[in-house]
């Protein structure tokens, strides 16, 4: 199976752009699996967050998929175009990475 990920790229103060990546995947693979593979094989500068220390508790990989908030670790890749964007109500770090925790909760 093959997915096309349309990923919003850029940093604070930059005009956002969209990069298209196509990747093969096996049924059941997560969006996070695809992003990690893309960073290794296609673009080492692709920025996104994840921790995977405690399943369904970390909230680090939250982003928009086709305009809806998802966890990239639980959303599944599909054989179609999938548009990924950073959370709109959080400060942007770069690409899909945003500041998740409020300042008083960060160490």
C-alpha atoms as a printed R data frame, in Angstrom:
    type eleno elety resid chain resno      x      y      z
1   ATOM     1    CA   UNK     A     1  0.000  0.000  0.000
2   ATOM     2    CA   UNK     A     2  1.114  3.578 -0.615
3   ATOM     3    CA   UNK     A     3  0.250  6.808  1.236
4   ATOM     4    CA   UNK     A     4  0.930 10.404  0.236
5   ATOM     5    CA   UNK     A     5  1.677 12.649  3.211
6   ATOM     6    CA   UNK     A     6  1.218 16.373  2.553
7   ATOM     7    CA   UNK     A     7  3.147 17.946  5.423
8   ATOM     8    CA   UNK     A     8  3.060 21.595  6.423
9   ATOM     9    CA   UNK     A     9  6.640 22.838  6.841
10  ATOM    10    CA   UNK     A    10  8.245 25.993  8.206
11  ATOM    11    CA   UNK     A    11  8.960 27.806 11.419
12  ATOM    12    CA   UNK     A    12  7.654 30.791 13.359
13  ATOM    13    CA   UNK     A    13  7.480 33.916 11.218
14  ATOM    14    CA   UNK     A    14  7.914 31.963  7.961
15  ATOM    15    CA   UNK     A    15  5.253 31.485  5.342
16  ATOM    16    CA   UNK     A    16  4.153 27.852  5.668
17  ATOM    17    CA   UNK     A    17  4.749 25.551  2.714
18  ATOM    18    CA   UNK     A    18  3.567 22.045  2.016
19  ATOM    19    CA   UNK     A    19  5.890 19.183  1.090
20  ATOM    20    CA   UNK     A    20  4.603 15.947 -0.409
21  ATOM    21    CA   UNK     A    21  6.122 12.609  0.566
22  ATOM    22    CA   UNK     A    22  4.999  9.235 -0.725
23  ATOM    23    CA   UNK     A    23  5.744  6.066  1.196
24  ATOM    24    CA   UNK     A    24  4.895  2.403  1.128
25  ATOM    25    CA   UNK     A    25  3.377  0.961  4.288
26  ATOM    26    CA   UNK     A    26  1.917 -2.197  5.748
27  ATOM    27    CA   UNK     A    27 -1.675 -2.228  7.096
28  ATOM    28    CA   UNK     A    28 -1.739 -1.150 10.730
29  ATOM    29    CA   UNK     A    29  1.274  1.168 10.590
30  ATOM    30    CA   UNK     A    30  0.750  4.480 12.356
31  ATOM    31    CA   UNK     A    31  1.247  7.980 11.025
32  ATOM    32    CA   UNK     A    32  4.112  8.255 13.526
33  ATOM    33    CA   UNK     A    33  5.737  5.138 12.009
34  ATOM    34    CA   UNK     A    34  5.563  6.822  8.597
35  ATOM    35    CA   UNK     A    35  6.960 10.125  9.858
36  ATOM    36    CA   UNK     A    36  9.874  8.393 11.572
37  ATOM    37    CA   UNK     A    37 10.673  6.464  8.401
38  ATOM    38    CA   UNK     A    38 10.483  9.637  6.294
39  ATOM    39    CA   UNK     A    39 12.914 11.413  8.597
40  ATOM    40    CA   UNK     A    40 15.441  8.593  8.211
41  ATOM    41    CA   UNK     A    41 15.036  7.947  4.487
42  ATOM    42    CA   UNK     A    42 13.797 11.166  2.857
43  ATOM    43    CA   UNK     A    43 14.365 14.331  4.948
44  ATOM    44    CA   UNK     A    44 16.374 14.416  8.172
45  ATOM    45    CA   UNK     A    45 15.193 18.007  8.814
46  ATOM    46    CA   UNK     A    46 11.527 17.026  9.240
47  ATOM    47    CA   UNK     A    47 10.482 18.139 12.746
48  ATOM    48    CA   UNK     A    48  7.772 16.484 14.848
49  ATOM    49    CA   UNK     A    49  7.457 15.445 18.483
50  ATOM    50    CA   UNK     A    50  6.941 12.086 20.140
51  ATOM    51    CA   UNK     A    51  7.946 10.425 23.377
52  ATOM    52    CA   UNK     A    52  6.184  7.022 23.563
53  ATOM    53    CA   UNK     A    53  7.158  6.576 27.211
54  ATOM    54    CA   UNK     A    54  3.660  5.830 28.471
55  ATOM    55    CA   UNK     A    55  1.040  4.776 25.923
56  ATOM    56    CA   UNK     A    56 -1.831  7.244 25.497
57  ATOM    57    CA   UNK     A    57 -0.470  9.546 28.186
58  ATOM    58    CA   UNK     A    58  2.342 11.589 26.676
59  ATOM    59    CA   UNK     A    59  0.368 13.718 24.123
60  ATOM    60    CA   UNK     A    60  3.650 14.701 22.438
61  ATOM    61    CA   UNK     A    61  2.664 13.527 18.936
62  ATOM    62    CA   UNK     A    62 -0.557 15.544 18.668
63  ATOM    63    CA   UNK     A    63 -1.087 17.208 15.278
64  ATOM    64    CA   UNK     A    64 -3.774 17.836 12.705
65  ATOM    65    CA   UNK     A    65 -4.679 15.161 10.168
66  ATOM    66    CA   UNK     A    66 -7.022 16.521  7.513
67  ATOM    67    CA   UNK     A    67 -8.008 19.304  9.928
68  ATOM    68    CA   UNK     A    68 -8.751 17.032 12.913
69  ATOM    69    CA   UNK     A    69 -6.615 16.698 16.054
70  ATOM    70    CA   UNK     A    70 -5.054 13.232 16.279
71  ATOM    71    CA   UNK     A    71 -2.267 11.369 18.018
72  ATOM    72    CA   UNK     A    72  0.190 10.313 15.300
73  ATOM    73    CA   UNK     A    73  0.948  7.155 17.303
74  ATOM    74    CA   UNK     A    74 -2.648  5.896 17.107
75  ATOM    75    CA   UNK     A    75 -3.799  7.266 13.723
76  ATOM    76    CA   UNK     A    76 -3.234  4.741 10.937
77  ATOM    77    CA   UNK     A    77 -1.700  5.338  7.539
78  ATOM    78    CA   UNK     A    78 -4.181  4.982  4.697
79  ATOM    79    CA   UNK     A    79 -3.751  4.547  0.941
80  ATOM    80    CA   UNK     A    80 -4.687  8.150  0.109
81  ATOM    81    CA   UNK     A    81 -3.484 11.737  0.484
82  ATOM    82    CA   UNK     A    82 -3.206 12.626  4.144
83  ATOM    83    CA   UNK     A    83 -2.648 16.282  5.070
84  ATOM    84    CA   UNK     A    84 -0.621 16.856  8.263
85  ATOM    85    CA   UNK     A    85 -0.274 20.210 10.029
86  ATOM    86    CA   UNK     A    86  0.838 21.448 13.465
87  ATOM    87    CA   UNK     A    87 -1.665 22.222 16.199
88  ATOM    88    CA   UNK     A    88 -3.059 25.683 15.443
89  ATOM    89    CA   UNK     A    89 -3.540 26.833 19.054
90  ATOM    90    CA   UNK     A    90 -0.003 26.047 20.267
91  ATOM    91    CA   UNK     A    91  3.274 27.933 19.665
92  ATOM    92    CA   UNK     A    92  5.043 26.534 16.601
93  ATOM    93    CA   UNK     A    93  8.609 25.294 16.962
94  ATOM    94    CA   UNK     A    94  9.061 24.026 13.374
95  ATOM    95    CA   UNK     A    95  7.124 21.907 10.873
96  ATOM    96    CA   UNK     A    96  4.758 19.673 12.908
97  ATOM    97    CA   UNK     A    97  6.432 20.354 16.277
98  ATOM    98    CA   UNK     A    98  4.611 22.642 18.690
99  ATOM    99    CA   UNK     A    99  5.027 23.500 22.368
100 ATOM   100    CA   UNK     A   100  2.688 21.074 24.120
101 ATOM   101    CA   UNK     A   101  3.125 21.699 27.866
102 ATOM   102    CA   UNK     A   102  2.394 25.107 29.393
103 ATOM   103    CA   UNK     A   103  5.523 26.973 30.622
104 ATOM   104    CA   UNK     A   104  4.844 26.199 34.289
105 ATOM   105    CA   UNK     A   105  4.796 22.427 33.553
106 ATOM   106    CA   UNK     A   106  8.085 22.282 31.612
107 ATOM   107    CA   UNK     A   107 11.315 21.276 33.316
